[in-house]
Coordinates of C-alpha atoms in Angstrom, one line a residue:
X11 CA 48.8 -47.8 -53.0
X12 CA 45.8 -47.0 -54.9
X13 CA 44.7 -48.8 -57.6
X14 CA 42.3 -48.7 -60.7
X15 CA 39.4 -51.0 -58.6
X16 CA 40.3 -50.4 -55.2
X17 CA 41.1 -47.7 -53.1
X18 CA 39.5 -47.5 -50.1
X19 CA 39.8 -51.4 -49.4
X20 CA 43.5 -51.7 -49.5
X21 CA 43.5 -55.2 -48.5
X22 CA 42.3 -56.1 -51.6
X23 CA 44.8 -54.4 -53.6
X24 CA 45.7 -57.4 -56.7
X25 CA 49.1 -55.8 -57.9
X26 CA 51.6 -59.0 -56.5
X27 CA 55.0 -59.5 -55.4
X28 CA 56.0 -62.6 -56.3
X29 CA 59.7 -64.2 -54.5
X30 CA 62.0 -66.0 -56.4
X31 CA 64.3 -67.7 -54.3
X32 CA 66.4 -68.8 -57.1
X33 CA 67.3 -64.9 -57.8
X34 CA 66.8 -63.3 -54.3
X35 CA 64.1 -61.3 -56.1
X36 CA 60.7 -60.1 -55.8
X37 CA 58.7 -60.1 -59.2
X38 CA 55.9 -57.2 -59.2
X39 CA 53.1 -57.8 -61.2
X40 CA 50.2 -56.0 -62.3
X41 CA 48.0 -59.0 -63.1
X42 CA 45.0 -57.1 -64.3
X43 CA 44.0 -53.7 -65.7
X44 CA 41.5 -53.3 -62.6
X45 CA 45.1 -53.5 -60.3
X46 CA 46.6 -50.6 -62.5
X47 CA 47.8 -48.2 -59.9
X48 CA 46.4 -44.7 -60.2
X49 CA 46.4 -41.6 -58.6
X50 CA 49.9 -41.8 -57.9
X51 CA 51.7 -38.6 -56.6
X52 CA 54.4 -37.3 -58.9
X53 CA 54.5 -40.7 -61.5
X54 CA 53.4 -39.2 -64.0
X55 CA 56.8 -36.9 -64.9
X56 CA 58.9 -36.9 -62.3
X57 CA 59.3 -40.0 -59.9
X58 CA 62.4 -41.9 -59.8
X59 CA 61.2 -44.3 -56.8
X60 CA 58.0 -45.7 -56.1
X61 CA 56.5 -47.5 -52.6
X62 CA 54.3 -49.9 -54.3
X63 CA 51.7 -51.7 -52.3
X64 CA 51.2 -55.3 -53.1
X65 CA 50.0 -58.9 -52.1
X66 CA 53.6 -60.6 -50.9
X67 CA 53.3 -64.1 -53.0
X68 CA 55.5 -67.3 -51.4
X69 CA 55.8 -70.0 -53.4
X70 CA 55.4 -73.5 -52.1
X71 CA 54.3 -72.2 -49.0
X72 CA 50.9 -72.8 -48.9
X73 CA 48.4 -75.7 -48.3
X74 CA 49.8 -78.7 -50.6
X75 CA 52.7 -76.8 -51.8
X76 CA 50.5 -74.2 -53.6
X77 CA 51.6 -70.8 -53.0
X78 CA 51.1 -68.4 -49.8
X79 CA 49.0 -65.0 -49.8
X80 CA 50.9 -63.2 -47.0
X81 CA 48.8 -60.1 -47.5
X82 CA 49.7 -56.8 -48.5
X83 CA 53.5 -55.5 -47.7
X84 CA 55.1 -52.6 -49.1
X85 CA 57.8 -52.8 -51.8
X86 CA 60.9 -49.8 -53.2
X87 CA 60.4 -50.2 -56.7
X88 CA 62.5 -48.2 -59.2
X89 CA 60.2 -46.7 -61.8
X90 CA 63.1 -44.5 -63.9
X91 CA 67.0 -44.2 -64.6
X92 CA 68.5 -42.3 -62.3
X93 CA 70.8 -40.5 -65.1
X94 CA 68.4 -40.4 -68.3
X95 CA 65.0 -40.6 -66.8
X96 CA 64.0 -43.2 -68.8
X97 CA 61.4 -45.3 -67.5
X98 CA 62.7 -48.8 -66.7
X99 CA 62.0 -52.1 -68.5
X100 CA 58.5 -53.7 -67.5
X101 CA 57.0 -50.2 -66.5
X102 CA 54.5 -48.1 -68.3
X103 CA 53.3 -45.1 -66.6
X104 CA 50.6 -42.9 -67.9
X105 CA 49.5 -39.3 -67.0
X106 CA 45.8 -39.3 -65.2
X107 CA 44.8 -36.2 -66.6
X108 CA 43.5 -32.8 -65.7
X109 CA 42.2 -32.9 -62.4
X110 CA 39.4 -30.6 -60.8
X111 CA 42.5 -28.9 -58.7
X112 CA 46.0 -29.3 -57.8
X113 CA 47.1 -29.8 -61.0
X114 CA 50.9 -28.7 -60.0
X115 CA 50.6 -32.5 -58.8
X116 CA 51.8 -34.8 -61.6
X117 CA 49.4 -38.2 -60.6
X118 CA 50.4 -40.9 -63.0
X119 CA 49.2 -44.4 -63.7
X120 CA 51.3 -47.4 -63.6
X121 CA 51.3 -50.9 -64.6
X122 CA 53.7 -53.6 -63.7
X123 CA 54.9 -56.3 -66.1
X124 CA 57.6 -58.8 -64.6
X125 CA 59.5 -56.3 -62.8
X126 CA 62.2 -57.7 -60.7
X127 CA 63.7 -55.8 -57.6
X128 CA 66.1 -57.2 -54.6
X129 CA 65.0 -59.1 -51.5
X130 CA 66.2 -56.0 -49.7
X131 CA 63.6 -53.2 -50.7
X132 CA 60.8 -55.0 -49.2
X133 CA 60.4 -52.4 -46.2
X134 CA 60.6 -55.4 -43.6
X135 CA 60.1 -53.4 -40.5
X136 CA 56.3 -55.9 -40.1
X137 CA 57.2 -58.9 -41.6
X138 CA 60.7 -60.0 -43.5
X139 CA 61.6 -63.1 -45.9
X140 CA 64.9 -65.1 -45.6
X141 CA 66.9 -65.6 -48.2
X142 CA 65.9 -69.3 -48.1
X143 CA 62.0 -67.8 -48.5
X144 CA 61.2 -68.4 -45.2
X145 CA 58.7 -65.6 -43.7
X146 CA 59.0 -63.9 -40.3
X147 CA 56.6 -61.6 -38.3
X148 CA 56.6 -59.9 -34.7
X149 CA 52.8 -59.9 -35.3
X150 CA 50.9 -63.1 -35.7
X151 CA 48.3 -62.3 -38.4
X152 CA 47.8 -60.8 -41.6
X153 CA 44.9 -58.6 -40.0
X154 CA 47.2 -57.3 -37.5
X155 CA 50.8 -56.9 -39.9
X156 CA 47.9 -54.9 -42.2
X157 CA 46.7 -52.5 -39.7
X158 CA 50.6 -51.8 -38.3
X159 CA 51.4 -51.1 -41.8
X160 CA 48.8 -48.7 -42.3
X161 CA 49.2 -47.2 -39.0
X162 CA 52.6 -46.0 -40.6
X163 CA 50.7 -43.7 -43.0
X164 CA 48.8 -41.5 -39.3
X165 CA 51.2 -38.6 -40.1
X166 CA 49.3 -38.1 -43.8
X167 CA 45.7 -38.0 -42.0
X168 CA 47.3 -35.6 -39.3
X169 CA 48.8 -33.7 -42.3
X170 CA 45.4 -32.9 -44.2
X171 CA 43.9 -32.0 -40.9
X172 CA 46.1 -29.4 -40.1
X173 CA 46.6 -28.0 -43.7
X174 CA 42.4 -27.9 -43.8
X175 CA 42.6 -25.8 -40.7
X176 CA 44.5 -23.2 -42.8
X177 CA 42.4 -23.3 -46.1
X178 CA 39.6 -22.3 -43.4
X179 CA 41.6 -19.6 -42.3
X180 CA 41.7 -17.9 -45.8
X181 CA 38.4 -18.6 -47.2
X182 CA 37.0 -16.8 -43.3
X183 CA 39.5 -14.7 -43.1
X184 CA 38.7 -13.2 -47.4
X185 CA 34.8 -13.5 -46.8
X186 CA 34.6 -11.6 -43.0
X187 CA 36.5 -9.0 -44.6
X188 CA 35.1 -8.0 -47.3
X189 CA 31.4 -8.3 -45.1
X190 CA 33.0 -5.9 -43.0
X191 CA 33.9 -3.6 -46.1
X192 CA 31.0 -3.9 -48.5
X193 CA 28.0 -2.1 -47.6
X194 CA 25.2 -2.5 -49.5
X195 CA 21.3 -0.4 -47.9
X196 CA 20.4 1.0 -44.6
X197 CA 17.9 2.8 -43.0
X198 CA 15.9 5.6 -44.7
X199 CA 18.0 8.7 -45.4
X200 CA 21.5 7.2 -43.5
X201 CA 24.1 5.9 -44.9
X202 CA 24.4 2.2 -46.3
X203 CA 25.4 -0.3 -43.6
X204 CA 28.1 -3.1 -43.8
X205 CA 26.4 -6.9 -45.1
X206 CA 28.1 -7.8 -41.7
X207 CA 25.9 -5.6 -39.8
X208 CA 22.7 -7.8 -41.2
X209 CA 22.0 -10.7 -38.9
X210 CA 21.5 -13.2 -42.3
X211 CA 25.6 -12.9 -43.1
X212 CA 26.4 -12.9 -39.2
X213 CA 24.3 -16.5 -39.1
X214 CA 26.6 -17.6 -42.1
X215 CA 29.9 -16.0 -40.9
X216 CA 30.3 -16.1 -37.5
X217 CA 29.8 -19.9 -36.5
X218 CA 32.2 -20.8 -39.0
X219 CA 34.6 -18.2 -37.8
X220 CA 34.5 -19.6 -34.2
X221 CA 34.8 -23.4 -35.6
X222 CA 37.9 -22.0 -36.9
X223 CA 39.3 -21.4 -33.6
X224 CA 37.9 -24.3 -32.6
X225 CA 39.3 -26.4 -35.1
X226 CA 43.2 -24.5 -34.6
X227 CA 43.2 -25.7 -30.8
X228 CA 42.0 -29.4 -31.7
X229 CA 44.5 -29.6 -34.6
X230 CA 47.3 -28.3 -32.0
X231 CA 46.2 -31.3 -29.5
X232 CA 47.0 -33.5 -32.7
X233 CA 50.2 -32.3 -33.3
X234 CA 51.0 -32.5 -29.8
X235 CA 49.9 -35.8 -30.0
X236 CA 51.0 -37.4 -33.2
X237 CA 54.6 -36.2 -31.8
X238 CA 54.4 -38.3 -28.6
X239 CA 53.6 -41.1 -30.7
X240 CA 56.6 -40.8 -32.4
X241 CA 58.8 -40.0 -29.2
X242 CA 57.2 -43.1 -27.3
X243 CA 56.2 -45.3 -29.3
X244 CA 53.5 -46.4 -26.5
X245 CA 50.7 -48.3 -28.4
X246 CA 47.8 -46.8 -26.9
X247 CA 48.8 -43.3 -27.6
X248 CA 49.4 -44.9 -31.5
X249 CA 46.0 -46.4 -31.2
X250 CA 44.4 -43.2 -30.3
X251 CA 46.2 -41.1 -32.3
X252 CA 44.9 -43.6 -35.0
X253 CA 41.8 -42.9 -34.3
X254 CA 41.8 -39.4 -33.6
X255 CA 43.5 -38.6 -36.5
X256 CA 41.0 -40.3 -38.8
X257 CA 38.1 -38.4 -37.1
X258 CA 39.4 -35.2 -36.9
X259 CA 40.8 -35.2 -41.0
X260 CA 37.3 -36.6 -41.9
X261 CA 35.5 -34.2 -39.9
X262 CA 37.6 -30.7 -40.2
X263 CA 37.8 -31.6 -44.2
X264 CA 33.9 -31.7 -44.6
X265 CA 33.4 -29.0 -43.0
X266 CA 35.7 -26.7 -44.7
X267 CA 35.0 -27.6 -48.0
X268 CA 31.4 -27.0 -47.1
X269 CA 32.6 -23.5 -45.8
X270 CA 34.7 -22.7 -48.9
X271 CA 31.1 -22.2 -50.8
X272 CA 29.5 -20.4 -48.1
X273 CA 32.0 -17.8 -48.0
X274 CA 32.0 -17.9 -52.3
X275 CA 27.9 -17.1 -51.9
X276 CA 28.6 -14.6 -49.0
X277 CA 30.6 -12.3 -51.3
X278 CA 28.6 -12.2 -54.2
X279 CA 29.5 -11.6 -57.6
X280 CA 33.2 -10.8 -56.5
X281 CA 33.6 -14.2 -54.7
X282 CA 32.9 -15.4 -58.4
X283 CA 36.1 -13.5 -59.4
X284 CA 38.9 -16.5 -59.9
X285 CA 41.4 -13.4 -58.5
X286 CA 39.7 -13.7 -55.3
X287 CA 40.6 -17.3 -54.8
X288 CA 37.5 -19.5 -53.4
X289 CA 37.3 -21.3 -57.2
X290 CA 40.2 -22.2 -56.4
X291 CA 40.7 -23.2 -53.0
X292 CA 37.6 -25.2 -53.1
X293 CA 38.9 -27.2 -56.1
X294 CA 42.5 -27.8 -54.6
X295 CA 40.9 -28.8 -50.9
X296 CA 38.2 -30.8 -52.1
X297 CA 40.5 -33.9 -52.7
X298 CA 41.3 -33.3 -49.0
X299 CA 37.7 -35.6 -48.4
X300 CA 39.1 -38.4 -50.1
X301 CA 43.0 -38.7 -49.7
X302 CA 44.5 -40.5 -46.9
X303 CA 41.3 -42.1 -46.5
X304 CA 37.8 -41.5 -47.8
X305 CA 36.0 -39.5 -45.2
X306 CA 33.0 -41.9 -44.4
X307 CA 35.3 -44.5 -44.5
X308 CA 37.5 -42.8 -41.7
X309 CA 34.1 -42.2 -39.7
X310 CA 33.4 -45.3 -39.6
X311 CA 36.8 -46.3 -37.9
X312 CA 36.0 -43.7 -35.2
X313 CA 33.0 -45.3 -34.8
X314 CA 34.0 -49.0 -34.5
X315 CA 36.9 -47.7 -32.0
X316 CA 33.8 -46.4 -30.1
X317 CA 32.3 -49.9 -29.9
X318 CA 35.2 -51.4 -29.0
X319 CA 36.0 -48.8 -26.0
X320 CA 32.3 -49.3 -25.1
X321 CA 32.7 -53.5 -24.7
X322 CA 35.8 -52.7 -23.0
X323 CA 34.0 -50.3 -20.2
X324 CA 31.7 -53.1 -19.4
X325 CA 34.1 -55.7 -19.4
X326 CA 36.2 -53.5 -16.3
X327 CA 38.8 -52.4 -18.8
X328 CA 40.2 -49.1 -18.9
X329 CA 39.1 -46.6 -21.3
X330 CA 42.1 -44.4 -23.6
X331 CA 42.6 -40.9 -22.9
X332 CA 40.5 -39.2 -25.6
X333 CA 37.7 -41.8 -24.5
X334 CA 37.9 -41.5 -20.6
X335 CA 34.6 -38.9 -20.6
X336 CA 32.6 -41.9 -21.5
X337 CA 33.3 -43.5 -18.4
X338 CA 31.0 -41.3 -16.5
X339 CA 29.0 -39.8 -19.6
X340 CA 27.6 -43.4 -19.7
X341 CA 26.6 -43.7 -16.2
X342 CA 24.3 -40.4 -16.8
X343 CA 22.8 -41.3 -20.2
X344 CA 21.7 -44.7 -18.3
X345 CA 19.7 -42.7 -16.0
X346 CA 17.1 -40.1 -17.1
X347 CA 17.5 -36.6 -17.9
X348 CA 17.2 -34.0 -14.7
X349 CA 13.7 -32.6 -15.7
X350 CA 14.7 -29.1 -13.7
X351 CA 17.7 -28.7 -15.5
X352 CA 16.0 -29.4 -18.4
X353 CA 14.2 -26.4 -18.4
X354 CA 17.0 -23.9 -16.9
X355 CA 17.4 -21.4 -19.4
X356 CA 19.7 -18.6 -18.1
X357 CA 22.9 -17.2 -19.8
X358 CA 25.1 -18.2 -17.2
X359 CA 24.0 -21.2 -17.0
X360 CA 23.7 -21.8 -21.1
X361 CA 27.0 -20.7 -21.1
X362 CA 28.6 -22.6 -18.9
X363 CA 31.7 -25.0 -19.8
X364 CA 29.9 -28.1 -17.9
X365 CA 26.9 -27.5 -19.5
X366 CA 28.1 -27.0 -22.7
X367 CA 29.9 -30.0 -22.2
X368 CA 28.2 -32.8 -20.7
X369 CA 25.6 -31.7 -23.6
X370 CA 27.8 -32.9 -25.9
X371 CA 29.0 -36.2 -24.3
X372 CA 25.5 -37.1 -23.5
X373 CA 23.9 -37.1 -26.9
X374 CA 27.7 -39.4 -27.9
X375 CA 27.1 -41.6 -25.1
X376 CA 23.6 -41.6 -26.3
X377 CA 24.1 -42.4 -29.9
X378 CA 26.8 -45.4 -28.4
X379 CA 25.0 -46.7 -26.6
X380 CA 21.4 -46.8 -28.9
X381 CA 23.4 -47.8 -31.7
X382 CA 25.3 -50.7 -30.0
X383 CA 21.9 -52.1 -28.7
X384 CA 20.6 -52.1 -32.9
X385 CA 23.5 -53.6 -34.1
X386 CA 23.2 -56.9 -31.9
X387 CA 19.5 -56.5 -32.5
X388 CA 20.6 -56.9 -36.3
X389 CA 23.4 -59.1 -36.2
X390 CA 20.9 -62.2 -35.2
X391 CA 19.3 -61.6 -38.7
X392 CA 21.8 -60.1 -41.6
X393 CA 25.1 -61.3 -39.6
X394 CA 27.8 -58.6 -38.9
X395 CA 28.3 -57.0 -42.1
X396 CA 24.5 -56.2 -43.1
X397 CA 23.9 -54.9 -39.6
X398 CA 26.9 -52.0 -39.7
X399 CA 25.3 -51.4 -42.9
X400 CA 21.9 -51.1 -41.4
X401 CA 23.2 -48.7 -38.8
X402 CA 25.6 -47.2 -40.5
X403 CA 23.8 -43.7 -40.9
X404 CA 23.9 -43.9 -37.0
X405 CA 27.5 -44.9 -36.8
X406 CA 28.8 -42.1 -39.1
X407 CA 26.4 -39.4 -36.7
X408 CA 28.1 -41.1 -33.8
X409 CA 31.5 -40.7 -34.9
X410 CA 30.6 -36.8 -35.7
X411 CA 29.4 -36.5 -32.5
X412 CA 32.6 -37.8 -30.8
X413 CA 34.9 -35.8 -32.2
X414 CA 32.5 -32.9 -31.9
X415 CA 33.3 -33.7 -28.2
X416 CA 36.7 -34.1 -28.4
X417 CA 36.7 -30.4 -30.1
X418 CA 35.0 -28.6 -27.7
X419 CA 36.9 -30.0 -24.9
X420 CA 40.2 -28.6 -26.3
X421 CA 38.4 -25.4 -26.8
X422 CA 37.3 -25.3 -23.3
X423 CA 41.0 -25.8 -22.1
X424 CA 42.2 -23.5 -24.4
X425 CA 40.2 -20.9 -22.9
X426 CA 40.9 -21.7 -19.2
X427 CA 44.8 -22.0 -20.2
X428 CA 44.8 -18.3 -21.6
X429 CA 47.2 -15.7 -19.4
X430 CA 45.6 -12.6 -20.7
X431 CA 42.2 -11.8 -19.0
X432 CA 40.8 -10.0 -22.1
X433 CA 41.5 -12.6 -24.6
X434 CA 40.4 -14.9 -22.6
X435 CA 36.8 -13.3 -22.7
X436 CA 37.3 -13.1 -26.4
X437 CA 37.8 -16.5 -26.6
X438 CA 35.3 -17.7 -23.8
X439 CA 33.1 -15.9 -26.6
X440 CA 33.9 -17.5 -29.3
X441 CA 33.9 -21.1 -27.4
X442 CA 30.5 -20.5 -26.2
X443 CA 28.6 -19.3 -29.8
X444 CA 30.9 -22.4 -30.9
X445 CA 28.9 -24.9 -28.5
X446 CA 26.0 -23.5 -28.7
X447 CA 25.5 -23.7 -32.2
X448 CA 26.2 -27.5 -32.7
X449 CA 24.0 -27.7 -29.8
X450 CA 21.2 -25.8 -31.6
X451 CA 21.8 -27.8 -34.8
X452 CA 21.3 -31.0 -33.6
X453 CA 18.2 -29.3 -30.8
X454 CA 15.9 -32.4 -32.1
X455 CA 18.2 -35.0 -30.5
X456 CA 18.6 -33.4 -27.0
X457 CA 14.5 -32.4 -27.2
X458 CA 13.2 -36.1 -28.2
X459 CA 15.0 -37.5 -24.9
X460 CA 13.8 -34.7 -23.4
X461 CA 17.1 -33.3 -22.5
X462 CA 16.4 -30.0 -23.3
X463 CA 12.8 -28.6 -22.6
X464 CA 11.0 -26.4 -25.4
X465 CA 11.6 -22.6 -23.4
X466 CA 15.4 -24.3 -22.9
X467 CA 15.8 -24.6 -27.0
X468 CA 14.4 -21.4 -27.4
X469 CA 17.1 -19.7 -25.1
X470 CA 19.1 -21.2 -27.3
X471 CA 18.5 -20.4 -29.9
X472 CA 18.5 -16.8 -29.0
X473 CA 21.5 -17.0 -27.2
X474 CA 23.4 -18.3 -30.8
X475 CA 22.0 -15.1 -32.4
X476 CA 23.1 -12.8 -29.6
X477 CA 26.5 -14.3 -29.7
X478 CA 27.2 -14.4 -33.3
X479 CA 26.5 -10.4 -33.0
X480 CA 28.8 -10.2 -29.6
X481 CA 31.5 -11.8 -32.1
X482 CA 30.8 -9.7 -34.9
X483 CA 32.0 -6.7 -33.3
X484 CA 35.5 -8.5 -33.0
X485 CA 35.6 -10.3 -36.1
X486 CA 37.7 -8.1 -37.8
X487 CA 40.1 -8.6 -34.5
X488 CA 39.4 -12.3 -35.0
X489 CA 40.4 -12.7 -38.4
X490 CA 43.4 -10.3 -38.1
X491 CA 44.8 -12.5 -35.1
X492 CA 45.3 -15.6 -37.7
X493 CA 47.9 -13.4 -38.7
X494 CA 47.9 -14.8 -42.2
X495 CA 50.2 -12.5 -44.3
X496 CA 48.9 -11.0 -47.7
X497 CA 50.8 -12.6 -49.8
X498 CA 49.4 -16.3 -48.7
X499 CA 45.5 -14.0 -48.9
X500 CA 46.2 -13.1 -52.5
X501 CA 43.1 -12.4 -52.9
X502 CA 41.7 -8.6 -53.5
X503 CA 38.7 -8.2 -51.8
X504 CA 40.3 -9.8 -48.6
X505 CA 42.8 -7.4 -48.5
X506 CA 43.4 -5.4 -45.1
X507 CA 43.6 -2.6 -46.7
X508 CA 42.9 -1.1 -50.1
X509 CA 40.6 -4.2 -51.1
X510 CA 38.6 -2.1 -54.0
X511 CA 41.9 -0.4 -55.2
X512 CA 43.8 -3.6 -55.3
X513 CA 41.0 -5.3 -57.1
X514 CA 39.9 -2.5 -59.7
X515 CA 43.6 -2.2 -60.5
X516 CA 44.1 -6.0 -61.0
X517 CA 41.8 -5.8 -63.7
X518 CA 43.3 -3.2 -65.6
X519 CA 42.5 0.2 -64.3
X520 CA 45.1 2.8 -63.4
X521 CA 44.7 4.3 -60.0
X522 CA 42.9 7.8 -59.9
X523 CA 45.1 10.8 -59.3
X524 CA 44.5 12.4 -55.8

């Protein structure tokens, strides 16, 4: 799909795919070095076949016989022999070169000259051409064949979410251990204390531990899903898998690879240490923010989903599942915050699922709502595209803050659906330093609308430092109950047991005789 000029605008791709009715062929053409394709998975060496994205070209089809832009389709184009390996007349194909990470991955360059392949391998399940060159379509416009075709390629987005998830999994699971194991001062005349113990490396630690079980129950609710999607078929569980799928890859992605350098600082000098792995788990995930989708770019599909659900609500339409909270999240942004609850500021209360809850929805509805009132305030002036750029700082925040939402609540039910009583106050624990966190992060929001009440913020506040201790004295529990085995660790110092032996001995020293 991706070529030399464009990557995130796929419907400007330029490679073609020209039909010749006289043959019954399609002729692929790279017409330009910009429409060169690049970053091709497993060109470079290996491929035999290649799904080649390109304008679909009918001649004589167009306005006074000149030919037809169908828009982008998707072609089966042969790129080697199937006996020698040889790469086939009309195709050159070039290695891209060392890459920052994932260099198992053999991404290849390739440019089309004249290639002809059969009617048939045009993948026709969107829109089909006759023999006679005559084009059909279930779907009436290019815009809509475009975003069907694309809505194929869901299961990649879900993919990277999921696999994300994991990579968060090691690099918490390496850094909480060895925090628990290295101690480093302590009080006068006692022994040194573990870095865990100081409340600097919980603030670092122990938020992203919880997102990480935040972030394992949302990815499950995309699984489950993405696989209804395929089962039904229903296109509004396609649409808001779409959707989902796209916010949840962007969002999860950023936030681990920002977390793959946190846990790298939080274990010092040893988290340098290539054998200890975050070198390179940050260099093979940090693609993960740009494949299947550029991150912003996938925000900003949340976002415009947003808008769309929010003209639908006050046109009387119904609202999709993941978006149903909005329906009564708007009503209550519309009218003022409760100045008494405002100011509440006890635990139970702070920690309560509604609370935590309709705190999140409100600042989304919030941010809908605010930014849907600038953009037609801008849209008189620069026209539609200069106004989403004007807002589109507040878009990408809005988008964030939706599937921040959409997190939470699958936390929340996660909890409540636990059978066992004492995991179920484990995780109740780890939900609520999860919400209260974001909510802490993003306090200026809540306090300029006056949602949240100066002595309120401060509860907070102290609330998020109390619970990241609370969760401290489980996090070894915590980590362990990933249950990912040593071999996928690999890395010394987050061993479970035997972390200094393992990693003195990988560096050439013979274990000490007992």
């Amino acid at each position: 799909m991706t070529e030399l000029h464009h990557g995130s605008n796929v419907q400007a791709l330029q490679t073609t795919a020209t039909f010749d009715p006289v043959t019954d062929e399609f002729i692929i053409d790279t017409p330009n070095d910009g429409a060169i394709k690049w970053w091709i998975g497993n060109a470079a060496l290996h491929g035999k076949f290649a799904t080649v994205f390109a304008r679909l070209i009918l001649p004589l089809q167009g306005k006074g016989g000149e030919p037809a832009d169908m828009g982008i389709h998707a072609f089966i184009v042969p790129i080697r022999d199937l006996e020698t390996h040889a790469v086939l007349p009309g195709i050159e194909i070039n290695d891209c070169g060392h890459k920052i990470g994932l260099n198992g991955v053999d991404n290849g360059a390739l440019r089309f000259r004249s290639v002809r392949i059969p009617r048939d391998n045009l993948l026709n399940r969107f829109g089909d051409v006759a023999r006679d060159g005559k084009y059909t379509s279930s779907l009436p416009t290019i815009n809509r064949r475009f975003a069907a075709t694309l809505g194929e390629l869901v299961g990649g987005r879900v993919g990277l979410a999921y696999s994300s998830v994991g990579v968060l999994k090691v690099a918490v699971t390496i850094a909480v251990r060895y925090a628990l194991l290295r101690q480093q001062f302590g009080p006068p005349k006692e022994p040194e204390i573990s870095v865990l113990d100081y409340q600097s490396h919980q603030h670092k630690l122990m938020p992203m531990l919880a997102s990480a079980y935040a972030f394992h129950f949302a990815r499950a609710y995309l699984v489950d899903m993405y696989s209804e999607m395929k089962k039904t078929n229903d296109e509004d569980v396609t649409a808001d898998v779409h959707v989902l799928s796209s916010g949840l890859k962007s969002y999860i992605t950023s936030y681990t690879a920002k977390s793959i350098s946190i846990c790298r600082e939080s274990c010092g000098g040893h988290g340098y240490a290539a054998v200890n792995r975050f070198g390179g788990l940050r260099n093979d995930h940090d693609i993960f923010q740009t494949f299947e989708g550029d991150n912003t770019v996938l925000l900003q599909q949340v976002a415009g989903d947003l808008l769309k659900q929010y003209q639908q609500k006050f046109k009387g339409g119904t609202l999709s599942v993941t978006w149903n909270y909005l329906r009564d999240s708007m009503g209550t942004y519309l009218s003022q915050p409760n100045p008494v609850t405002a100011r509440w500021e006890g635990e139970d209360h702070l920690r309560d699922p509604k609370f935590q809850l309709d705190a999140f929805r409100y600042r989304t509805s919030r941010l809908l709502h605010s930014v849907a009132a600038r953009l037609q305030k801008h849209m008189k002036t620069l026209g539609g595209f200069g106004a989403w750029n004007r807002c589109l700082n507040h878009l990408l925040t809005l988008a964030e803050s939706h599937i921040e939402s959409v997190i939470l609540a699958r936390f929340i039910e996660a909890v409540k659906s636990c059978p066992d009583e004492k995991t179920r106050e484990v995780l109740k624990l780890v939900c609520d330093l999860y919400a209260l966190e974001r909510i802490w992060k993003d306090i200026g929001t809540y306090r300029n609308v006056d949602y949240v009440a100066p002595n309120k913020a401060k509860a907070i506040h102290k609330l998020v430092d109390y619970l990241s201790y609370q969760v401290r004295l489980v996090a070894r529990e915590l980590v362990d109950a990933f249950d990912v085995p040593d071999q996928i660790i690999r890395a010394p110092i987050g061993m479970q047991s035997e972390a200094y032996a393992q990693y003195t001995q990988g560096v050439g020293f013979y274990r000490q005789p007992t």
